[in-house]
Every structure is written in C-alpha cells, then in structure tokens.
Amino acid sequence: MLQAVHSSLGLDVRDGNGHTLVGFPFNPENRPYLHPITVPGTGSVLTEDAPPHHPWQHGLYIGLNAVNGLDFWCEGKAGLSPEVTGRFRSSPASLVVSDHDTTDVTLCVDYLTPTGDCILKESQSWRVALADNRLVLDLSWTLHAEIAVHFGRYDYGGLFLRMPYRSEHGGEVENSEGATGENCEGAPARWVRVRMPLAPDNVPHGFILMDHPLNPGHPVPWRVDYQLGVGPGRCIAGEWKLAPGEECLQRYRLVSCDNFLDNAGAETLWRNYAL
C-alpha cells in the first residue's frame, strides 16, 4: 500500500508503515528532484543530496548543459559566469493519482535565461510502484521548446542518479553490453546497473536504470563518473535541436536491486519494460 503525504517541504510517497519511499522536495527557484529514495523494508537511503564533490547534484534529477549556450547543470555553484548560468522556475509537485499499488506525481519546471526569459518548459511524470519488494520508478520526461533550442554535445546531461558513494566502501557498475567499471563511461547501453554498500549495515543495494527503445538515439551513451554517478546522455552522442513549439518525449525506468540481481535478471527486467 502506498500513500502520498504533503508537507511544507514538498511531497512524500510512503509505504503502508508510514516510511518514506520517495521524497519530492520543493524549491521554486531550483529544479525538481527525488530525495530521499529508500530501499523498501530497510530504510537504507539510495540517494545523496548535494555531496561535497558535486554540491549541485540532488538525488535523482535532470540536468542539462549547453542549452543555447547556457548551463542548467551546476546551479551557479561551479564558478561559471552568471551570463551563462541558466535559472529555474519550479511548480509544486502535483499529485495525479495515488492508490494501493501506484502513485503518480508530476513535476514542472521552466528553464530561464539569466534575464528571466523562458526557453524551455519541462514536465516530469513519475510513477512510483512496488513490485516483488522492489521499488519501481517510471519517468515520462517531456521538453517543450518556447523558442528554437540547440542542445550542444556534452560529456553528460539528462537524467542522473547520485548515490551515496564512499571510496572506502567502493561500488560496482555494469551495463547491458557486458562492460564493467570505467569501461561503462561513454558507452551505449540499453541499461546500466549500479550498486554500492549503504549505511547503516553496508549491504550492497542500487538501481538498474533502463533506456526505453523508443527514446531518440537509443541506445544512448551513458555517463559514469568517479563516484559512480550514472545517467543516460543523448548529448554525449552529439548535438540536437528543438524548433519553436516542438516537444521531445523520453522514457526511463529505474528498479531498486540488491546483490542477488544478476545480468540475466537485469535483462529480463529491461525486456519487460521495453516490450
């Protein structure tokens, strides 16, 4: 059983025992994100908000680079000039429907120039569900161009997951094509699985992130950084554009996983999603 609870900080999706599964914090001047995301039945937190090594990263979020020459990734925290730093205008999370099995939440944000002009409107439609004691997050991500928008080629950008990586505990990443570790960086894949020991018991948990076959450029290259931050990046393959009034829809699924999910199991989960 899932339940949605509004608070002054945003919206929480909780399990039948009242424990938070997914938090949707709200800040009208920042992009929306999901944090904390927890392992069902354990309370271990799968996401990290504003780590010291990347203070502009927040749990599970969307960040973009080189959008008409503007940065919508670093939130002005990386020493970039204000003239190239984009701004955000977010709306509170909208609860579409919540029942015993699923909760649907919509997040909306405007991408603004430094002078406040809107160039992009973004809608994130999230479905939160539990299946076989695994957390399932489905995202339908829509970008609507208010003007002609050029997305430059960049080494990362799009949906991104920041987990609480600690070098002393390590972690692992592998993809659908059989690559592991640093060989996953920049490599096209249908899915990527990332796991690491989590506090308080240091038991490995993580996610399998899936790229839908109808997404533009599928399978796209993936960003995998030194702290095992992971995300699919259409921009890694090259530049792309939206004409005024044009929309782009992309879909993704994330499923929480433990150390017992092998590659065959991950492939089955992706096929169930893709078909």
PDB file of C-alpha atoms in Angstrom:
ATOM      1  CA  MET A   1       0.000   0.000   0.000  1.00  0.00           C
ATOM      2  CA  LEU A   2       1.332   3.438  -0.974  1.00  0.00           C
ATOM      3  CA  GLN A   3       0.260   6.802   0.346  1.00  0.00           C
ATOM      4  CA  ALA A   4       1.179  10.357  -0.631  1.00  0.00           C
ATOM      5  CA  VAL A   5       1.693  12.944   2.107  1.00  0.00           C
ATOM      6  CA  HIS A   6       2.083  16.687   1.521  1.00  0.00           C
ATOM      7  CA  SER A   7       4.281  18.770   3.814  1.00  0.00           C
ATOM      8  CA  SER A   8       5.853  22.215   3.910  1.00  0.00           C
ATOM      9  CA  LEU A   9       8.952  20.656   2.310  1.00  0.00           C
ATOM     10  CA  GLY A  10       7.150  19.049  -0.626  1.00  0.00           C
ATOM     11  CA  LEU A  11       5.570  15.633  -1.085  1.00  0.00           C
ATOM     12  CA  ASP A  12       6.492  12.166   0.221  1.00  0.00           C
ATOM     13  CA  VAL A  13       5.388   8.790  -1.097  1.00  0.00           C
ATOM     14  CA  ARG A  14       5.275   6.387   1.852  1.00  0.00           C
ATOM     15  CA  ASP A  15       4.704   2.676   2.322  1.00  0.00           C
ATOM     16  CA  GLY A  16       1.943   1.118   4.400  1.00  0.00           C
ATOM     17  CA  ASN A  17       4.015   1.541   7.572  1.00  0.00           C
ATOM     18  CA  GLY A  18       4.453   5.260   7.017  1.00  0.00           C
ATOM     19  CA  HIS A  19       8.107   5.023   5.940  1.00  0.00           C
ATOM     20  CA  THR A  20       9.232   7.327   3.138  1.00  0.00           C
ATOM     21  CA  LEU A  21       9.994   5.553  -0.137  1.00  0.00           C
ATOM     22  CA  VAL A  22      10.464   8.646  -2.310  1.00  0.00           C
ATOM     23  CA  GLY A  23      10.676  12.297  -1.375  1.00  0.00           C
ATOM     24  CA  PHE A  24       9.845  15.135  -3.795  1.00  0.00           C
ATOM     25  CA  PRO A  25      11.315  18.294  -2.183  1.00  0.00           C
ATOM     26  CA  PHE A  26      10.176  21.680  -3.484  1.00  0.00           C
ATOM     27  CA  ASN A  27      12.120  24.877  -4.097  1.00  0.00           C
ATOM     28  CA  PRO A  28      10.530  27.370  -6.514  1.00  0.00           C
ATOM     29  CA  GLU A  29      13.936  28.644  -7.646  1.00  0.00           C
ATOM     30  CA  ASN A  30      15.598  25.275  -8.234  1.00  0.00           C
ATOM     31  CA  ARG A  31      14.974  22.250 -10.405  1.00  0.00           C
ATOM     32  CA  PRO A  32      12.850  19.420  -9.007  1.00  0.00           C
ATOM     33  CA  TYR A  33      14.452  16.198  -7.814  1.00  0.00           C
ATOM     34  CA  LEU A  34      13.768  12.984  -5.913  1.00  0.00           C
ATOM     35  CA  HIS A  35      15.394  12.520  -2.483  1.00  0.00           C
ATOM     36  CA  PRO A  36      15.474  10.566  -0.322  1.00  0.00           C
ATOM     37  CA  ILE A  37      14.811   7.332  -2.193  1.00  0.00           C
ATOM     38  CA  THR A  38      14.967   4.370   0.168  1.00  0.00           C
ATOM     39  CA  VAL A  39      15.273   0.589  -0.069  1.00  0.00           C
ATOM     40  CA  PRO A  40      11.811  -0.902   0.635  1.00  0.00           C
ATOM     41  CA  GLY A  41      11.624  -2.513   4.045  1.00  0.00           C
ATOM     42  CA  THR A  42      15.067  -1.379   5.214  1.00  0.00           C
ATOM     43  CA  GLY A  43      15.127   2.408   5.310  1.00  0.00           C
ATOM     44  CA  SER A  44      18.613   2.481   3.719  1.00  0.00           C
ATOM     45  CA  VAL A  45      18.897   5.613   1.586  1.00  0.00           C
ATOM     46  CA  LEU A  46      19.783   5.093  -2.074  1.00  0.00           C
ATOM     47  CA  THR A  47      20.360   8.745  -2.967  1.00  0.00           C
ATOM     48  CA  GLU A  48      22.573  11.599  -1.808  1.00  0.00           C
ATOM     49  CA  ASP A  49      21.754  15.306  -1.846  1.00  0.00           C
ATOM     50  CA  ALA A  50      24.479  17.883  -2.577  1.00  0.00           C
ATOM     51  CA  PRO A  51      27.612  15.795  -1.879  1.00  0.00           C
ATOM     52  CA  PRO A  52      30.819  17.791  -1.312  1.00  0.00           C
ATOM     53  CA  HIS A  53      32.325  16.590  -4.596  1.00  0.00           C
ATOM     54  CA  HIS A  54      29.248  17.698  -6.620  1.00  0.00           C
ATOM     55  CA  PRO A  55      27.168  20.121  -4.489  1.00  0.00           C
ATOM     56  CA  TRP A  56      24.818  20.896  -7.412  1.00  0.00           C
ATOM     57  CA  GLN A  57      23.659  17.286  -7.670  1.00  0.00           C
ATOM     58  CA  HIS A  58      20.498  16.157  -5.892  1.00  0.00           C
ATOM     59  CA  GLY A  59      19.497  12.504  -5.616  1.00  0.00           C
ATOM     60  CA  LEU A  60      17.696  11.622  -8.841  1.00  0.00           C
ATOM     61  CA  TYR A  61      17.299  14.657 -11.095  1.00  0.00           C
ATOM     62  CA  ILE A  62      17.556  16.081 -14.607  1.00  0.00           C
ATOM     63  CA  GLY A  63      20.369  18.447 -15.535  1.00  0.00           C
ATOM     64  CA  LEU A  64      21.286  19.862 -18.932  1.00  0.00           C
ATOM     65  CA  ASN A  65      24.363  21.520 -20.400  1.00  0.00           C
ATOM     66  CA  ALA A  66      24.989  23.793 -23.401  1.00  0.00           C
ATOM     67  CA  VAL A  67      21.316  24.717 -23.899  1.00  0.00           C
ATOM     68  CA  ASN A  68      21.547  27.698 -26.255  1.00  0.00           C
ATOM     69  CA  GLY A  69      24.952  28.131 -24.656  1.00  0.00           C
ATOM     70  CA  LEU A  70      23.579  28.133 -21.102  1.00  0.00           C
ATOM     71  CA  ASP A  71      24.419  25.847 -18.180  1.00  0.00           C
ATOM     72  CA  PHE A  72      21.488  24.154 -16.433  1.00  0.00           C
ATOM     73  CA  TRP A  73      23.668  21.652 -14.566  1.00  0.00           C
ATOM     74  CA  CYS A  74      25.799  23.408 -11.942  1.00  0.00           C
ATOM     75  CA  GLU A  75      23.232  25.817 -10.415  1.00  0.00           C
ATOM     76  CA  GLY A  76      25.823  28.576 -10.386  1.00  0.00           C
ATOM     77  CA  LYS A  77      27.985  26.636  -7.920  1.00  0.00           C
ATOM     78  CA  ALA A  78      30.925  25.777 -10.186  1.00  0.00           C
ATOM     79  CA  GLY A  79      32.385  29.230 -10.785  1.00  0.00           C
ATOM     80  CA  LEU A  80      30.773  29.770 -14.184  1.00  0.00           C
ATOM     81  CA  SER A  81      29.958  33.286 -15.303  1.00  0.00           C
ATOM     82  CA  PRO A  82      26.418  34.483 -14.423  1.00  0.00           C
ATOM     83  CA  GLU A  83      25.969  35.302 -18.105  1.00  0.00           C
ATOM     84  CA  VAL A  84      25.996  31.586 -18.987  1.00  0.00           C
ATOM     85  CA  THR A  85      24.186  30.266 -15.904  1.00  0.00           C
ATOM     86  CA  GLY A  86      20.553  29.366 -16.506  1.00  0.00           C
ATOM     87  CA  ARG A  87      17.815  29.703 -13.910  1.00  0.00           C
ATOM     88  CA  PHE A  88      14.793  27.608 -12.905  1.00  0.00           C
ATOM     89  CA  ARG A  89      11.175  28.326 -12.016  1.00  0.00           C
ATOM     90  CA  SER A  90       9.519  25.274 -10.471  1.00  0.00           C
ATOM     91  CA  SER A  91       5.933  24.488  -9.538  1.00  0.00           C
ATOM     92  CA  PRO A  92       4.959  22.364  -6.508  1.00  0.00           C
ATOM     93  CA  ALA A  93       4.665  18.634  -7.156  1.00  0.00           C
ATOM     94  CA  SER A  94       1.225  17.738  -8.449  1.00  0.00           C
ATOM     95  CA  LEU A  95      -0.284  14.505  -7.166  1.00  0.00           C
ATOM     96  CA  VAL A  96      -2.124  12.975 -10.114  1.00  0.00           C
ATOM     97  CA  VAL A  97      -3.410   9.785  -8.510  1.00  0.00           C
ATOM     98  CA  SER A  98      -2.492   7.547  -5.586  1.00  0.00           C
ATOM     99  CA  ASP A  99      -3.905   4.128  -4.811  1.00  0.00           C
ATOM    100  CA  HIS A 100      -2.784   0.950  -3.076  1.00  0.00           C
ATOM    101  CA  ASP A 101      -0.324  -0.033  -5.814  1.00  0.00           C
ATOM    102  CA  THR A 102       0.965   3.117  -7.512  1.00  0.00           C
ATOM    103  CA  THR A 103       1.398   6.841  -7.004  1.00  0.00           C
ATOM    104  CA  ASP A 104       1.666   9.247  -9.952  1.00  0.00           C
ATOM    105  CA  VAL A 105       3.383  12.592  -9.438  1.00  0.00           C
ATOM    106  CA  THR A 106       4.034  15.373 -11.972  1.00  0.00           C
ATOM    107  CA  LEU A 107       6.864  17.891 -11.643  1.00  0.00           C
ATOM    108  CA  CYS A 108       7.001  21.011 -13.826  1.00  0.00           C
ATOM    109  CA  VAL A 109       9.821  23.498 -14.273  1.00  0.00           C
ATOM    110  CA  ASP A 110      10.652  26.372 -16.623  1.00  0.00           C
ATOM    111  CA  TYR A 111      14.195  26.832 -17.919  1.00  0.00           C
ATOM    112  CA  LEU A 112      15.044  30.549 -17.857  1.00  0.00           C
ATOM    113  CA  THR A 113      17.808  32.689 -19.303  1.00  0.00           C
ATOM    114  CA  PRO A 114      19.851  34.774 -16.827  1.00  0.00           C
ATOM    115  CA  THR A 115      17.450  37.653 -17.568  1.00  0.00           C
ATOM    116  CA  GLY A 116      14.354  35.547 -16.844  1.00  0.00           C
ATOM    117  CA  ASP A 117      13.085  34.634 -20.322  1.00  0.00           C
ATOM    118  CA  CYS A 118      11.653  31.108 -20.617  1.00  0.00           C
ATOM    119  CA  ILE A 119      13.234  28.974 -23.338  1.00  0.00           C
ATOM    120  CA  LEU A 120      12.066  25.503 -22.281  1.00  0.00           C
ATOM    121  CA  LYS A 121       9.179  24.017 -20.319  1.00  0.00           C
ATOM    122  CA  GLU A 122       9.773  20.636 -18.717  1.00  0.00           C
ATOM    123  CA  SER A 123       7.294  18.116 -17.381  1.00  0.00           C
ATOM    124  CA  GLN A 124       8.361  15.026 -15.430  1.00  0.00           C
ATOM    125  CA  SER A 125       5.633  12.434 -14.908  1.00  0.00           C
ATOM    126  CA  TRP A 126       6.753   9.930 -12.283  1.00  0.00           C
ATOM    127  CA  ARG A 127       5.018   6.686 -11.338  1.00  0.00           C
ATOM    128  CA  VAL A 128       6.104   5.118  -8.038  1.00  0.00           C
ATOM    129  CA  ALA A 129       5.277   1.447  -7.510  1.00  0.00           C
ATOM    130  CA  LEU A 130       6.368  -1.633  -5.587  1.00  0.00           C
ATOM    131  CA  ALA A 131       6.847  -4.978  -7.343  1.00  0.00           C
ATOM    132  CA  ASP A 132       8.323  -8.076  -5.675  1.00  0.00           C
ATOM    133  CA  ASN A 133       9.549  -5.795  -2.855  1.00  0.00           C
ATOM    134  CA  ARG A 134      11.473  -3.700  -5.381  1.00  0.00           C
ATOM    135  CA  LEU A 135      10.890  -0.007  -5.863  1.00  0.00           C
ATOM    136  CA  VAL A 136       9.956   0.815  -9.468  1.00  0.00           C
ATOM    137  CA  LEU A 137      10.184   4.384 -10.773  1.00  0.00           C
ATOM    138  CA  ASP A 138       8.825   5.153 -14.254  1.00  0.00           C
ATOM    139  CA  LEU A 139       9.591   8.524 -15.816  1.00  0.00           C
ATOM    140  CA  SER A 140       7.978  10.197 -18.825  1.00  0.00           C
ATOM    141  CA  TRP A 141      10.066  13.315 -19.471  1.00  0.00           C
ATOM    142  CA  THR A 142       8.786  15.990 -21.852  1.00  0.00           C
ATOM    143  CA  LEU A 143      10.622  19.088 -23.048  1.00  0.00           C
ATOM    144  CA  HIS A 144       8.653  21.817 -24.841  1.00  0.00           C
ATOM    145  CA  ALA A 145      10.635  24.487 -26.697  1.00  0.00           C
ATOM    146  CA  GLU A 146       9.349  28.047 -26.292  1.00  0.00           C
ATOM    147  CA  ILE A 147      11.929  29.236 -28.858  1.00  0.00           C
ATOM    148  CA  ALA A 148      14.438  27.470 -31.101  1.00  0.00           C
ATOM    149  CA  VAL A 149      16.660  25.466 -28.741  1.00  0.00           C
ATOM    150  CA  HIS A 150      20.053  23.972 -29.505  1.00  0.00           C
ATOM    151  CA  PHE A 151      21.456  21.287 -27.220  1.00  0.00           C
ATOM    152  CA  GLY A 152      25.213  21.074 -27.664  1.00  0.00           C
ATOM    153  CA  ARG A 153      27.302  17.922 -27.491  1.00  0.00           C
ATOM    154  CA  TYR A 154      28.496  17.372 -23.916  1.00  0.00           C
ATOM    155  CA  ASP A 155      30.023  14.581 -21.853  1.00  0.00           C
ATOM    156  CA  TYR A 156      26.954  14.369 -19.591  1.00  0.00           C
ATOM    157  CA  GLY A 157      23.415  15.675 -19.334  1.00  0.00           C
ATOM    158  CA  GLY A 158      19.874  14.407 -18.856  1.00  0.00           C
ATOM    159  CA  LEU A 159      18.531  12.055 -16.184  1.00  0.00           C
ATOM    160  CA  PHE A 160      21.171  11.480 -13.500  1.00  0.00           C
ATOM    161  CA  LEU A 161      21.420   9.413 -10.319  1.00  0.00           C
ATOM    162  CA  ARG A 162      23.652  10.426  -7.423  1.00  0.00           C
ATOM    163  CA  MET A 163      24.090   7.671  -4.839  1.00  0.00           C
ATOM    164  CA  PRO A 164      25.967   7.977  -1.500  1.00  0.00           C
ATOM    165  CA  TYR A 165      29.306   6.654  -2.776  1.00  0.00           C
ATOM    166  CA  ARG A 166      32.172   6.316  -0.295  1.00  0.00           C
ATOM    167  CA  SER A 167      35.613   5.402  -1.593  1.00  0.00           C
ATOM    168  CA  GLU A 168      36.374   3.211   1.425  1.00  0.00           C
ATOM    169  CA  HIS A 169      33.354   1.023   0.618  1.00  0.00           C
ATOM    170  CA  GLY A 170      33.529   1.138  -3.182  1.00  0.00           C
ATOM    171  CA  GLY A 171      30.796   0.008  -5.524  1.00  0.00           C
ATOM    172  CA  GLU A 172      30.226  -1.586  -8.903  1.00  0.00           C
ATOM    173  CA  VAL A 173      28.649  -0.741 -12.209  1.00  0.00           C
ATOM    174  CA  GLU A 174      27.939  -2.862 -15.287  1.00  0.00           C
ATOM    175  CA  ASN A 175      25.894  -2.436 -18.439  1.00  0.00           C
ATOM    176  CA  SER A 176      23.779  -4.453 -20.850  1.00  0.00           C
ATOM    177  CA  GLU A 177      26.697  -4.907 -23.242  1.00  0.00           C
ATOM    178  CA  GLY A 178      28.912  -6.619 -20.662  1.00  0.00           C
ATOM    179  CA  ALA A 179      31.130  -3.640 -19.800  1.00  0.00           C
ATOM    180  CA  THR A 180      32.066  -3.003 -16.167  1.00  0.00           C
ATOM    181  CA  GLY A 181      33.611  -0.175 -14.152  1.00  0.00           C
ATOM    182  CA  GLU A 182      35.223   2.663 -16.059  1.00  0.00           C
ATOM    183  CA  ASN A 183      34.522   0.910 -19.358  1.00  0.00           C
ATOM    184  CA  CYS A 184      30.860   1.904 -18.930  1.00  0.00           C
ATOM    185  CA  GLU A 185      31.752   5.596 -19.243  1.00  0.00           C
ATOM    186  CA  GLY A 186      30.563   6.960 -22.591  1.00  0.00           C
ATOM    187  CA  ALA A 187      29.438   3.523 -23.788  1.00  0.00           C
ATOM    188  CA  PRO A 188      25.996   2.970 -25.403  1.00  0.00           C
ATOM    189  CA  ALA A 189      23.794   0.556 -23.453  1.00  0.00           C
ATOM    190  CA  ARG A 190      20.168  -0.454 -23.006  1.00  0.00           C
ATOM    191  CA  TRP A 191      20.559  -0.492 -19.244  1.00  0.00           C
ATOM    192  CA  VAL A 192      23.139   0.185 -16.573  1.00  0.00           C
ATOM    193  CA  ARG A 193      23.196  -1.339 -13.091  1.00  0.00           C
ATOM    194  CA  VAL A 194      24.948   0.413 -10.193  1.00  0.00           C
ATOM    195  CA  ARG A 195      25.303  -0.909  -6.627  1.00  0.00           C
ATOM    196  CA  MET A 196      27.253   0.029  -3.527  1.00  0.00           C
ATOM    197  CA  PRO A 197      27.241  -0.730   0.211  1.00  0.00           C
ATOM    198  CA  LEU A 198      24.776   1.504   2.035  1.00  0.00           C
ATOM    199  CA  ALA A 199      24.609   2.653   5.629  1.00  0.00           C
ATOM    200  CA  PRO A 200      23.906   1.526   8.241  1.00  0.00           C
ATOM    201  CA  ASP A 201      24.672  -2.150   7.549  1.00  0.00           C
ATOM    202  CA  ASN A 202      26.896  -1.756   4.419  1.00  0.00           C
ATOM    203  CA  VAL A 203      24.760  -4.219   2.453  1.00  0.00           C
ATOM    204  CA  PRO A 204      25.028  -3.584  -1.329  1.00  0.00           C
ATOM    205  CA  HIS A 205      21.962  -2.013  -2.915  1.00  0.00           C
ATOM    206  CA  GLY A 206      21.418   0.061  -6.006  1.00  0.00           C
ATOM    207  CA  PHE A 207      19.427   0.530  -9.174  1.00  0.00           C
ATOM    208  CA  ILE A 208      19.125  -0.750 -12.673  1.00  0.00           C
ATOM    209  CA  LEU A 209      18.451   2.255 -14.940  1.00  0.00           C
ATOM    210  CA  MET A 210      16.753   1.472 -18.260  1.00  0.00           C
ATOM    211  CA  ASP A 211      16.640   3.408 -21.521  1.00  0.00           C
ATOM    212  CA  HIS A 212      13.382   2.843 -23.447  1.00  0.00           C
ATOM    213  CA  PRO A 213      13.858   1.640 -27.064  1.00  0.00           C
ATOM    214  CA  LEU A 214      11.569   4.421 -28.381  1.00  0.00           C
ATOM    215  CA  ASN A 215      13.842   7.142 -26.975  1.00  0.00           C
ATOM    216  CA  PRO A 216      15.751   9.206 -29.559  1.00  0.00           C
ATOM    217  CA  GLY A 217      19.167   7.712 -30.269  1.00  0.00           C
ATOM    218  CA  HIS A 218      18.531   4.502 -28.305  1.00  0.00           C
ATOM    219  CA  PRO A 219      20.758   3.000 -27.047  1.00  0.00           C
ATOM    220  CA  VAL A 220      22.435   6.227 -25.970  1.00  0.00           C
ATOM    221  CA  PRO A 221      25.868   6.559 -24.331  1.00  0.00           C
ATOM    222  CA  TRP A 222      25.992   6.761 -20.535  1.00  0.00           C
ATOM    223  CA  ARG A 223      27.859   8.926 -18.083  1.00  0.00           C
ATOM    224  CA  VAL A 224      29.545   7.016 -15.245  1.00  0.00           C
ATOM    225  CA  ASP A 225      31.759   9.254 -13.119  1.00  0.00           C
ATOM    226  CA  TYR A 226      34.402   8.501 -10.479  1.00  0.00           C
ATOM    227  CA  GLN A 227      31.860   8.442  -7.650  1.00  0.00           C
ATOM    228  CA  LEU A 228      29.544   6.149  -9.669  1.00  0.00           C
ATOM    229  CA  GLY A 229      27.101   8.875 -10.596  1.00  0.00           C
ATOM    230  CA  VAL A 230      25.167   7.413 -13.520  1.00  0.00           C
ATOM    231  CA  GLY A 231      22.876   8.691 -16.253  1.00  0.00           C
ATOM    232  CA  PRO A 232      21.977   8.232 -19.934  1.00  0.00           C
ATOM    233  CA  GLY A 233      23.133  11.122 -22.107  1.00  0.00           C
ATOM    234  CA  ARG A 234      21.741  11.792 -25.558  1.00  0.00           C
ATOM    235  CA  CYS A 235      24.062  14.805 -25.690  1.00  0.00           C
ATOM    236  CA  ILE A 236      27.122  12.537 -25.376  1.00  0.00           C
ATOM    237  CA  ALA A 237      26.418  11.213 -28.883  1.00  0.00           C
ATOM    238  CA  GLY A 238      26.063  14.682 -30.395  1.00  0.00           C
ATOM    239  CA  GLU A 239      24.098  17.901 -30.598  1.00  0.00           C
ATOM    240  CA  TRP A 240      20.340  18.030 -31.179  1.00  0.00           C
ATOM    241  CA  LYS A 241      17.659  20.679 -31.611  1.00  0.00           C
ATOM    242  CA  LEU A 242      14.026  21.573 -30.961  1.00  0.00           C
ATOM    243  CA  ALA A 243      12.108  24.035 -33.123  1.00  0.00           C
ATOM    244  CA  PRO A 244       9.779  26.598 -31.511  1.00  0.00           C
ATOM    245  CA  GLY A 245       6.725  24.742 -30.179  1.00  0.00           C
ATOM    246  CA  GLU A 246       8.316  21.321 -30.717  1.00  0.00           C
ATOM    247  CA  GLU A 247       8.270  18.705 -27.961  1.00  0.00           C
ATOM    248  CA  CYS A 248      10.505  15.764 -27.153  1.00  0.00           C
ATOM    249  CA  LEU A 249       9.389  12.810 -25.024  1.00  0.00           C
ATOM    250  CA  GLN A 250      11.830  10.393 -23.373  1.00  0.00           C
ATOM    251  CA  ARG A 251      11.038   7.468 -21.074  1.00  0.00           C
ATOM    252  CA  TYR A 252      13.086   5.710 -18.408  1.00  0.00           C
ATOM    253  CA  ARG A 253      12.588   3.121 -15.686  1.00  0.00           C
ATOM    254  CA  LEU A 254      14.591   2.565 -12.505  1.00  0.00           C
ATOM    255  CA  VAL A 255      14.256  -0.565 -10.374  1.00  0.00           C
ATOM    256  CA  SER A 256      15.953  -0.955  -6.999  1.00  0.00           C
ATOM    257  CA  CYS A 257      18.169  -4.024  -6.802  1.00  0.00           C
ATOM    258  CA  ASP A 258      20.337  -5.889  -4.336  1.00  0.00           C
ATOM    259  CA  ASN A 259      23.415  -8.067  -4.779  1.00  0.00           C
ATOM    260  CA  PHE A 260      21.336 -11.023  -5.971  1.00  0.00           C
ATOM    261  CA  LEU A 261      20.166  -9.468  -9.255  1.00  0.00           C
ATOM    262  CA  ASP A 262      22.480 -10.826 -11.977  1.00  0.00           C
ATOM    263  CA  ASN A 263      22.791  -9.776 -15.630  1.00  0.00           C
ATOM    264  CA  ALA A 264      20.139 -12.258 -16.758  1.00  0.00           C
ATOM    265  CA  GLY A 265      17.716 -10.848 -14.206  1.00  0.00           C
ATOM    266  CA  ALA A 266      18.517  -7.292 -15.256  1.00  0.00           C
ATOM    267  CA  GLU A 267      17.961  -8.204 -18.909  1.00  0.00           C
ATOM    268  CA  THR A 268      14.575  -9.720 -18.053  1.00  0.00           C
ATOM    269  CA  LEU A 269      13.545  -6.540 -16.236  1.00  0.00           C
ATOM    270  CA  TRP A 270      14.566  -4.443 -19.253  1.00  0.00           C
ATOM    271  CA  ARG A 271      12.683  -6.664 -21.699  1.00  0.00           C
ATOM    272  CA  ASN A 272       9.562  -6.477 -19.557  1.00  0.00           C
ATOM    273  CA  TYR A 273       9.864  -2.704 -19.716  1.00  0.00           C
ATOM    274  CA  ALA A 274      10.780  -2.436 -23.388  1.00  0.00           C
ATOM    275  CA  LEU A 275       8.020  -4.705 -24.635  1.00  0.00           C
TER     276      LEU A 275
END
